[in-house]
């Protein structure tokens, strides 16, 4: 439970060795570089000193990476080995990983083939859509037996047109016949009527003016020269040919899918080269040298110096300056480290602050357990998270988060034993409804919250009081560590005395016949006097000193409000137990019958799975809230940022030692 000490590295090296130096620093994964201020450099030194430019190389690699990812998406459904539940990674040594460079040329030839296939398939798809639209335009004219291109003779014209179907065809035809023009209804579809009209060329204007009243429209058939039926046949033949060609391309996809693993490894290799380029982009360069600054954890200085001894370079390791934005690296025990993910979701501590991970983790463990109190639920959560961690082998925050849930599942199982919760009250309901044995089964080692919620409320408040007092004690420690002992006594010690007095008084009230209430009363008065006499000490005016001290007692309301927040432990615990009980009652309604067994097999897994999902989310949110708002509010100094050194981060490959 500590914030590791950081050092600042200033490194000058030859430009010719910057590629190799960058790569080795990434593999070392111990240096977080400081990005240089390019504008400031230009202003100070002109063009003689500049930031090492890597943009064009980065763009090329990003393009290759996107091509690889797209190729993986294209062949994904054809892979023999389904990756849905297969989280295993390929193990490689560093030398094997770096040897991937020699196979990249062949890999990208295959990727190019996939991109070509994808391009053709896209074109085919567009062509099929176009042909289908063409078929749809010809379909209403399928019964028209003349070629669509034949429209005009020397003396008369044939014209195809459409009208809204709201106009009866008899009316339209009659109107035209009265003006020596003729029309035949071909078909009616989708609120349109399709006609073919014939008229003398001299009656062209009469024909159009007559039809304009009905909303006359002329269809366009483009380059169609055959009859509508023949055009449709031609389109269908063309679609069949395209589909055959698409099937051939699909088989080529299938053949290339066997190289999908190779594409994944190439993605990891390209990512490693991008990391190296990112580190290089933080270097300042002259014609012959490069300079870089960054932060390194004090415990890693030995291996950094060992690495730098292989290069012709000059370096200096110093303490960070007061205006440096120093990153934070935490060090905790095996059990506390997973809870760094919970801490990180809020904010890392200030570099000069206090790392509360271990203390917070302990309370998180306890509070989570009481909220999600069920033996079976806890076991399922722990086993599930441990299995996922084993299969997926996540890194960083994902790994910590999974492990924190796995550990919290253990506390849920313990609390479940204490409260007799085994998928709620399933043993008791099963005994009564299925075994037909009357009488509740008492499985609680301590007490059943459904029967005695008041006791759980008292336990919840007691946990809250301990949680808040711990926060105040940490604040007391932090002030003393900085030499502010008097402030610690006045600002924190006064409250501790007051709350201890309340605790003694409450304990005395519970155990009658002792002198504890009297002692508690005097301790409370002492604490209040300390607050009144010290909280206005910054004021010069005597009345302001006293007034501000007196007003400070109002903060008792704030502490009481914080304390009541812990009643949510009772609420979450009861919610989980009640929903589980309802599921059990529904599952056993039909009693010991075939239908009853079927109902149990269906309702119990589904109902309890929903209960776990709902209450797991609620427990996570409310447990975190009690840490972030009530606990951290007493002492925590946030604003730190996590130490993030450049490293070789792989998704599909696990790098193992040589």
XYZ file of C-alpha atoms in Angstrom:
658
model
C 0.000 0.000 0.000
C 2.382 2.581 -1.223
C 3.094 4.967 -4.040
C 6.422 4.009 -5.534
C 9.088 6.675 -5.826
C 9.704 7.917 -9.358
C 12.889 9.275 -10.890
C 13.408 11.499 -13.898
C 15.633 10.312 -16.736
C 17.422 12.649 -19.157
C 19.069 10.685 -21.963
C 21.341 11.809 -24.825
C 22.237 9.291 -27.514
C 23.512 9.064 -31.086
C 20.855 9.485 -33.729
C 22.042 6.422 -35.604
C 21.123 4.208 -32.662
C 17.732 5.755 -31.848
C 15.770 2.990 -33.647
C 17.403 0.218 -31.670
C 17.304 2.258 -28.438
C 13.557 2.954 -28.860
C 12.832 -0.692 -29.486
C 14.780 -1.862 -26.437
C 13.124 0.761 -24.208
C 9.714 -0.513 -25.346
C 10.668 -4.094 -24.554
C 11.963 -2.968 -21.143
C 8.565 -1.359 -20.405
C 9.961 0.880 -17.664
C 10.040 4.382 -19.150
C 7.206 6.862 -19.558
C 8.493 9.616 -21.783
C 7.659 13.300 -21.612
C 6.310 14.740 -24.840
C 8.486 17.689 -25.921
C 6.982 21.108 -26.612
C 7.693 21.519 -30.331
C 6.682 25.203 -30.509
C 8.947 26.093 -27.595
C 11.871 24.261 -29.187
C 11.407 26.066 -32.484
C 11.248 29.419 -30.709
C 14.437 28.708 -28.737
C 16.624 26.909 -31.255
C 15.090 27.465 -34.685
C 15.447 24.554 -37.071
C 18.683 23.197 -35.568
C 16.743 21.211 -32.960
C 13.381 19.613 -33.604
C 11.104 16.764 -32.596
C 11.789 13.495 -34.406
C 9.133 13.161 -37.098
C 7.430 9.789 -37.477
C 4.031 10.771 -38.906
C 4.491 9.283 -42.388
C 5.766 5.960 -40.992
C 2.880 5.857 -38.525
C 0.348 6.481 -41.304
C 1.767 3.644 -43.418
C 1.688 1.216 -40.508
C -1.826 2.296 -39.497
C -3.000 1.629 -43.068
C -1.458 -1.846 -42.973
C -3.005 -2.516 -39.593
C -6.468 -1.479 -40.795
C -6.062 -3.728 -43.866
C -5.189 -6.647 -41.583
C -8.164 -6.009 -39.326
C -10.474 -5.732 -42.336
C -9.084 -8.978 -43.777
C -9.769 -10.691 -40.439
C -13.370 -9.455 -40.534
C -13.776 -10.737 -44.099
C -12.552 -14.280 -43.413
C -13.872 -14.431 -39.836
C -16.948 -16.545 -40.607
C -14.893 -19.061 -42.606
C -12.357 -19.853 -39.885
C -12.292 -23.494 -38.926
C -11.583 -22.730 -35.306
C -14.360 -20.623 -33.850
C -12.902 -17.898 -31.663
C -16.057 -17.121 -29.714
C -15.043 -19.096 -26.633
C -11.429 -19.637 -27.564
C -9.328 -17.069 -25.735
C -6.031 -18.921 -25.949
C -3.056 -16.933 -27.173
C -0.108 -18.107 -29.190
C 3.019 -18.328 -27.023
C 6.154 -16.904 -28.612
C 9.587 -15.888 -27.483
C 10.809 -12.410 -28.332
C 13.025 -13.742 -31.124
C 10.094 -15.655 -32.659
C 7.952 -12.535 -32.410
C 10.550 -10.366 -34.121
C 10.988 -13.035 -36.821
C 7.429 -12.219 -37.928
C 8.972 -9.279 -39.792
C 10.389 -11.644 -42.429
C 6.945 -13.104 -43.192
C 5.090 -9.785 -43.461
C 5.574 -9.587 -47.244
C 3.759 -12.889 -47.812
C 1.133 -11.968 -45.247
C 0.267 -8.721 -47.003
C 0.104 -10.474 -50.382
C -2.667 -12.611 -48.898
C -4.301 -9.552 -47.378
C -4.225 -7.844 -50.791
C -5.956 -10.894 -52.292
C -8.682 -10.610 -49.669
C -9.084 -6.898 -50.322
C -9.417 -7.615 -54.080
C -12.053 -10.255 -53.402
C -13.896 -7.875 -51.115
C -13.817 -5.165 -53.771
C -15.236 -7.548 -56.417
C -17.943 -8.762 -54.051
C -18.944 -5.190 -53.345
C -19.172 -4.497 -57.074
C -21.196 -7.679 -57.589
C -23.573 -6.707 -54.827
C -24.113 -3.271 -56.349
C -24.695 -4.845 -59.774
C -27.253 -7.310 -58.361
C -29.104 -4.449 -56.675
C -29.108 -2.558 -59.963
C -30.448 -5.601 -61.838
C -33.148 -6.207 -59.247
C -34.260 -2.590 -59.597
C -34.306 -3.077 -63.378
C -36.444 -6.212 -63.004
C -38.826 -4.310 -60.739
C -39.206 -1.582 -63.395
C -39.963 -4.144 -66.133
C -42.308 -6.284 -64.079
C -45.508 -4.224 -64.639
C -44.883 -4.392 -68.420
C -44.368 -8.152 -68.503
C -47.635 -8.648 -70.462
C -46.715 -6.011 -73.050
C -45.549 -8.081 -76.010
C -43.818 -5.456 -78.186
C -40.170 -4.476 -77.751
C -39.861 -1.578 -75.359
C -37.773 0.370 -77.893
C -40.456 0.371 -80.651
C -42.491 3.550 -80.192
C -42.878 5.519 -83.435
C -43.846 4.654 -87.023
C -44.301 6.988 -90.010
C -47.952 7.685 -89.179
C -48.530 6.783 -85.578
C -46.848 6.549 -82.187
C -46.992 3.917 -79.484
C -46.406 5.232 -76.028
C -46.209 3.544 -72.630
C -47.426 5.579 -69.688
C -48.634 5.321 -66.104
C -51.509 6.920 -64.246
C -52.615 6.780 -60.605
C -54.878 3.763 -60.250
C -57.578 5.906 -58.616
C -58.780 6.748 -62.120
C -60.824 3.882 -63.614
C -59.266 2.551 -66.821
C -62.644 2.698 -68.595
C -62.791 6.475 -68.010
C -59.242 7.019 -69.296
C -59.748 4.863 -72.405
C -63.124 6.503 -73.166
C -61.653 10.016 -72.901
C -58.881 9.103 -75.362
C -61.251 7.409 -77.832
C -63.365 10.564 -78.004
C -60.243 12.303 -79.355
C -59.207 9.527 -81.780
C -56.505 8.213 -79.449
C -56.487 4.723 -78.020
C -55.072 3.001 -74.922
C -54.950 -0.499 -73.405
C -54.486 -1.266 -69.715
C -51.423 -3.536 -69.285
C -51.463 -3.994 -65.510
C -52.145 -2.333 -62.167
C -49.606 -2.529 -59.342
C -48.752 -0.494 -56.271
C -51.392 2.213 -56.803
C -50.322 2.783 -60.418
C -52.000 1.699 -63.643
C -49.750 0.849 -66.590
C -51.055 1.608 -70.107
C -49.930 1.406 -73.698
C -51.356 4.145 -75.903
C -51.514 4.545 -79.710
C -52.324 7.670 -81.657
C -51.673 9.410 -84.961
C -48.519 11.494 -84.935
C -50.654 14.570 -85.683
C -52.593 13.973 -82.429
C -49.501 14.024 -80.218
C -50.495 17.220 -78.396
C -54.118 16.102 -77.967
C -52.976 12.762 -76.514
C -50.739 14.391 -73.930
C -53.101 17.187 -72.969
C -55.886 14.644 -72.412
C -53.738 12.494 -70.128
C -52.160 15.389 -68.229
C -55.463 15.764 -66.360
C -54.992 12.242 -64.882
C -51.376 12.717 -63.716
C -49.708 11.194 -66.763
C -46.106 9.890 -66.389
C -43.791 8.312 -68.982
C -41.504 5.535 -67.726
C -37.837 5.352 -68.736
C -36.388 2.006 -69.826
C -32.832 3.166 -70.492
C -31.109 0.988 -73.072
C -33.809 -1.743 -73.102
C -34.454 -3.003 -76.653
C -36.298 -6.297 -76.042
C -39.717 -6.998 -74.637
C -40.151 -6.574 -70.885
C -40.333 -10.338 -70.414
C -37.060 -10.868 -72.316
C -35.383 -8.040 -70.430
C -36.384 -9.694 -67.125
C -35.007 -13.021 -68.337
C -31.758 -11.347 -69.334
C -31.438 -9.702 -65.903
C -32.106 -12.987 -64.096
C -29.460 -14.745 -66.191
C -26.963 -12.025 -65.363
C -27.796 -12.289 -61.629
C -27.274 -16.061 -61.783
C -23.863 -15.546 -63.380
C -22.901 -13.020 -60.696
C -24.033 -15.350 -57.918
C -21.943 -18.151 -59.404
C -18.951 -15.818 -59.525
C -19.645 -14.757 -55.907
C -19.655 -18.378 -54.818
C -16.279 -18.815 -56.459
C -14.975 -15.780 -54.542
C -16.437 -17.193 -51.321
C -14.455 -20.383 -51.873
C -11.338 -18.226 -52.280
C -12.206 -16.510 -48.972
C -12.544 -19.928 -47.371
C -9.114 -20.930 -48.682
C -7.539 -17.754 -47.312
C -9.275 -18.086 -43.915
C -6.633 -20.588 -42.805
C -4.175 -17.680 -42.637
C -6.327 -15.744 -40.121
C -3.985 -16.598 -37.224
C -1.112 -15.247 -39.281
C -3.024 -11.985 -39.770
C -3.621 -11.707 -36.003
C 0.069 -12.150 -35.250
C 0.859 -9.504 -37.867
C -1.543 -7.099 -36.115
C 0.388 -7.579 -32.872
C 3.690 -7.093 -34.671
C 2.476 -3.891 -36.368
C 1.232 -2.636 -32.979
C 4.683 -3.236 -31.509
C 6.260 -1.170 -34.299
C 3.715 1.593 -33.695
C 4.680 1.651 -30.001
C 8.331 2.060 -30.959
C 7.443 4.886 -33.350
C 5.377 6.585 -30.642
C 8.350 6.516 -28.306
C 10.596 7.904 -31.067
C 8.158 10.756 -31.633
C 8.941 11.951 -28.086
C 12.623 12.379 -28.965
C 14.288 15.702 -29.680
C 16.827 15.465 -32.470
C 19.765 17.342 -33.969
C 21.756 16.275 -37.023
C 23.631 13.621 -35.080
C 21.970 13.060 -31.703
C 18.657 12.466 -29.980
C 17.507 13.536 -26.528
C 14.658 12.182 -24.482
C 13.292 12.717 -20.982
C 10.891 10.593 -18.994
C 9.989 9.001 -15.700
C 11.182 5.659 -14.430
C 10.230 3.885 -11.224
C 13.085 3.815 -8.720
C 12.915 0.022 -8.477
C 13.523 -0.292 -12.250
C 16.609 1.925 -12.390
C 18.953 -1.085 -12.221
C 17.577 -2.794 -15.309
C 17.341 0.546 -17.147
C 21.022 1.267 -16.488
C 21.900 -2.264 -17.598
C 20.099 -1.626 -20.881
C 21.654 1.806 -21.450
C 25.141 0.384 -20.851
C 24.790 -1.343 -24.238
C 24.487 1.994 -26.054
C 26.857 4.884 -26.563
C 24.879 7.463 -24.632
C 24.908 9.874 -21.700
C 22.144 9.887 -19.148
C 21.254 11.478 -15.843
C 18.737 10.227 -13.276
C 17.411 12.837 -10.854
C 14.482 13.487 -8.556
C 11.425 14.996 -10.269
C 11.110 18.756 -10.024
C 8.253 20.398 -8.140
C 6.433 21.431 -11.331
C 6.719 18.012 -12.994
C 3.565 16.004 -13.628
C 4.857 12.837 -12.025
C 2.963 9.619 -12.868
C 1.818 7.294 -10.096
C 2.728 3.644 -9.756
C 1.123 1.713 -6.903
C 2.517 -1.286 -5.080
C 0.177 -3.527 -3.122
C -0.085 -7.078 -1.917
C -1.423 -9.848 -4.167
C -4.867 -9.607 -2.565
C -5.070 -5.799 -2.669
C -3.677 -5.239 -6.181
C -6.949 -6.202 -7.986
C -8.741 -3.381 -6.164
C -6.459 -0.849 -7.878
C -8.934 -1.138 -10.775
C -11.729 0.116 -8.486
C -9.498 2.960 -7.316
C -8.513 3.808 -10.906
C -12.178 4.161 -11.916
C -12.346 7.127 -9.524
C -8.886 8.659 -9.805
C -5.358 7.695 -8.940
C -3.968 9.372 -5.805
C -1.747 12.401 -6.045
C 1.938 11.481 -6.297
C 2.531 13.011 -2.863
C -0.694 11.585 -1.434
C -1.717 8.326 0.201
C -2.514 5.022 -1.517
C -5.724 3.724 0.108
C -5.997 0.565 -2.037
C -5.396 -1.975 0.730
C -7.744 -0.340 3.252
C -10.360 0.369 0.597
C -10.049 -3.197 -0.721
C -10.707 -4.624 2.747
C -13.891 -2.562 3.188
C -14.916 -3.248 -0.413
C -14.583 -6.967 0.317
C -16.761 -6.717 3.432
C -19.445 -4.363 2.078
C -19.750 -6.211 -1.254
C -20.191 -9.459 0.652
C -22.975 -8.128 2.857
C -24.813 -6.570 -0.117
C -24.523 -9.645 -2.371
C -24.870 -12.144 0.463
C -25.533 -15.583 -0.972
C -23.298 -18.633 -0.831
C -24.211 -20.025 -4.283
C -24.137 -16.605 -5.964
C -20.725 -15.887 -4.424
C -19.289 -19.238 -5.503
C -20.615 -18.784 -9.059
C -19.150 -15.272 -9.218
C -15.729 -16.349 -7.937
C -15.455 -19.492 -10.039
C -16.730 -17.692 -13.157
C -14.240 -14.840 -12.792
C -11.312 -17.153 -12.056
C -12.166 -19.281 -15.131
C -12.489 -16.208 -17.357
C -9.185 -14.914 -16.060
C -7.554 -18.255 -16.798
C -9.011 -18.548 -20.315
C -8.808 -14.947 -21.512
C -5.513 -14.086 -19.808
C -6.410 -10.375 -19.701
C -3.865 -7.757 -18.782
C -3.850 -4.547 -16.796
C -7.155 -3.123 -15.610
C -9.284 -5.929 -17.130
C -7.347 -8.543 -15.184
C -7.558 -6.550 -11.950
C -11.290 -6.018 -12.378
C -11.957 -9.727 -12.943
C -9.882 -10.674 -9.910
C -11.565 -8.057 -7.710
C -14.940 -9.626 -8.573
C -13.524 -13.094 -7.918
C -12.304 -12.018 -4.468
C -15.557 -10.208 -3.717
C -17.428 -13.405 -4.622
C -15.652 -15.106 -1.719
C -16.981 -12.502 0.720
C -20.479 -13.004 -0.725
C -20.194 -16.733 -0.111
C -19.043 -16.144 3.495
C -21.892 -13.700 4.133
C -24.272 -16.211 2.538
C -23.239 -18.832 5.106
C -23.706 -16.335 7.937
C -27.194 -15.368 6.703
C -28.214 -18.857 5.513
C -28.663 -17.745 1.873
C -28.255 -20.551 -0.653
C -29.923 -19.184 -3.812
C -32.086 -17.301 -1.353
C -34.216 -19.609 0.768
C -34.193 -22.460 -1.778
C -33.392 -25.251 0.750
C -36.310 -24.193 2.951
C -38.783 -23.782 0.060
C -37.694 -27.113 -1.434
C -38.262 -28.834 1.900
C -41.742 -27.383 2.287
C -43.045 -27.488 -1.288
C -41.319 -30.488 -2.849
C -40.558 -32.759 0.127
C -43.847 -31.649 1.735
C -42.152 -31.336 5.102
C -43.724 -28.451 7.062
C -41.630 -25.930 8.956
C -38.935 -23.503 7.870
C -35.384 -24.777 7.609
C -32.957 -22.581 9.559
C -29.715 -22.506 7.573
C -28.319 -19.245 8.981
C -25.124 -19.490 10.968
C -25.732 -15.996 12.407
C -29.200 -14.606 11.558
C -31.645 -14.393 8.648
C -31.925 -10.745 7.407
C -35.498 -11.379 6.146
C -36.575 -12.302 9.676
C -34.446 -9.742 11.501
C -33.819 -6.717 9.233
C -33.238 -4.408 12.223
C -30.168 -6.391 13.230
C -28.772 -6.083 9.686
C -29.444 -2.324 9.755
C -27.431 -2.035 12.978
C -24.612 -4.090 11.433
C -24.702 -1.865 8.316
C -24.465 1.323 10.367
C -21.666 -0.191 12.465
C -19.696 -1.022 9.316
C -20.297 2.525 8.111
C -19.099 4.035 11.383
C -15.903 1.959 11.237
C -15.440 2.924 7.577
C -15.771 6.652 8.267
C -13.554 6.521 11.370
C -10.880 4.734 9.336
C -11.029 7.566 6.787
C -10.531 10.115 9.564
C -7.633 8.136 11.036
C -5.941 8.064 7.609
C -6.382 11.841 7.383
C -4.858 12.155 10.884
C -1.889 10.036 9.755
C -1.367 12.054 6.556
C -1.299 15.357 8.453
C 1.132 14.003 11.048
C 3.376 12.612 8.315
C 3.607 16.100 6.806
C 4.492 17.595 10.172
C 1.075 19.170 10.734
C 0.534 17.470 14.098
C -1.413 20.381 15.633
C -3.768 20.513 12.622
C -4.223 16.754 12.878
C -5.246 17.016 16.537
C -7.562 20.012 16.020
C -9.199 19.143 12.689
C -9.337 15.367 12.909
C -8.575 14.422 16.514
C -11.507 16.531 17.767
C -13.958 14.613 15.586
C -12.404 11.285 16.561
C -12.864 12.132 20.250
C -16.475 13.191 19.593
C -17.337 10.006 17.680
C -15.581 7.748 20.163
C -17.682 9.420 22.849
C -20.866 8.686 20.876
C -19.736 5.073 20.485
C -19.035 4.650 24.204
C -22.384 6.217 25.069
C -24.248 3.918 22.641
C -22.438 0.852 23.978
C -23.324 1.873 27.513
C -26.969 2.375 26.588
C -27.055 -1.137 25.105
C -25.447 -2.670 28.197
C -27.416 -1.150 31.066
C -25.991 -0.932 34.571
C -22.524 0.290 33.563
C -20.817 3.667 33.834
C -20.207 3.783 30.081
C -23.036 6.265 29.311
C -21.617 8.732 31.804
C -18.081 8.285 30.441
C -19.359 8.595 26.886
C -21.193 11.812 27.745
C -17.995 13.439 29.070
C -15.990 12.279 26.046
C -18.610 13.759 23.716
C -18.523 17.070 25.576
C -14.714 17.039 25.392
C -14.826 16.528 21.649
C -17.359 19.326 21.194
C -15.266 21.699 23.282
C -12.178 20.858 21.208
C -14.105 21.705 18.035
C -15.524 24.967 19.371
C -12.110 26.085 20.639
C -10.030 25.120 17.601
C -12.068 25.326 14.385
C -11.989 29.123 14.315
C -8.271 29.413 15.069
C -7.473 30.979 11.691
C -9.605 34.018 12.567
C -8.071 36.993 14.370
C -11.286 38.303 15.922
C -12.172 36.506 19.155
C -15.892 36.481 18.382
C -15.282 35.065 14.910
C -13.039 32.412 16.431
C -15.805 31.334 18.778
C -18.593 31.660 16.182
C -16.768 29.594 13.568
C -15.939 26.970 16.169
C -19.554 26.797 17.230
C -20.758 26.508 13.642
C -18.383 23.601 13.053
C -20.689 21.471 15.232
C -23.222 21.642 12.414
C -20.991 19.214 10.487
C -22.358 16.521 12.804
C -25.391 16.539 10.466
C -23.133 15.872 7.488
C -21.465 12.949 9.264
C -24.892 11.577 10.264
C -25.995 11.783 6.634
C -22.871 9.913 5.546
C -23.539 7.270 8.159
C -27.119 6.740 7.020
C -25.845 6.083 3.502
C -24.655 2.723 4.758
C -28.260 1.616 5.199
C -28.022 0.743 1.500
C -26.151 -2.381 2.637
C -29.418 -3.519 4.226
C -31.451 -2.467 1.162
C -29.281 -4.325 -1.379
C -29.051 -7.428 0.791
C -32.836 -7.593 1.269
C -33.503 -6.902 -2.415
C -31.375 -9.863 -3.475
C -32.921 -12.150 -0.844
C -36.535 -11.150 -1.619
C -36.192 -11.584 -5.395
C -34.526 -14.967 -4.842
C -37.375 -15.992 -2.516
C -39.987 -14.987 -5.117
C -38.177 -17.007 -7.802
C -38.091 -20.042 -5.495
C -41.822 -19.772 -4.713
C -42.684 -19.522 -8.423
C -40.443 -22.471 -9.261
C -42.053 -24.762 -6.661
C -45.687 -23.719 -7.112
C -46.628 -26.968 -8.900
C -45.274 -29.103 -6.046
C -43.730 -32.593 -6.355
C -45.076 -33.438 -9.821
C -43.652 -33.842 -13.304
C -44.836 -30.338 -14.175
C -43.349 -29.111 -10.905
C -39.936 -30.586 -11.745
C -40.059 -29.062 -15.238
C -41.004 -25.673 -13.769
C -38.109 -25.880 -11.309
C -35.637 -26.772 -14.054
C -36.807 -23.820 -16.144
C -37.532 -21.098 -13.586
C -34.686 -21.589 -11.109
C -31.764 -21.131 -13.568
C -33.394 -18.249 -15.458
C -34.799 -16.476 -12.395
C -31.620 -16.670 -10.361
C -29.481 -15.687 -13.356
C -31.578 -12.510 -13.689
C -31.318 -11.891 -9.953
C -27.541 -12.261 -10.082
C -27.268 -9.902 -13.058
C -29.496 -7.236 -11.471
C -28.031 -7.324 -7.992
C -24.439 -7.746 -9.109
C -24.681 -4.457 -10.974
C -26.405 -2.753 -8.035
C -23.898 -4.106 -5.548
C -20.940 -3.002 -7.664
C -22.323 0.516 -8.092
C -23.336 1.060 -4.454
C -20.217 -0.489 -2.956
C -18.091 1.743 -5.176
C -20.203 4.752 -4.251
C -19.628 4.222 -0.524
C -15.876 4.183 -1.204
C -15.815 7.190 -3.538
C -18.233 9.525 -1.728
C -18.292 8.669 1.964
C -14.838 7.122 2.514
C -12.647 9.132 0.102
C -14.413 12.333 1.123
C -12.685 12.147 4.516
C -9.068 12.093 3.363
C -8.437 11.284 -0.284
C -6.259 13.532 -2.445
C -6.847 12.536 -6.054
C -5.529 13.958 -9.301
C -2.741 11.475 -9.969
C -2.333 9.691 -13.281
C -1.307 6.094 -13.744
C 2.279 5.373 -14.772
C 2.074 4.254 -18.380
C 5.430 3.234 -19.868
C 5.835 2.413 -23.537
C 5.702 -1.330 -23.954
C 5.065 -4.149 -26.410
C 1.364 -4.735 -25.906
C -0.006 -7.791 -27.707
C -3.571 -9.022 -28.122
C -3.146 -12.400 -29.811
C 0.341 -13.421 -28.718
C 1.742 -14.123 -25.275
C 5.430 -13.252 -25.126
C 7.316 -15.792 -23.034
C 10.893 -15.847 -21.828
C 13.543 -17.289 -24.128
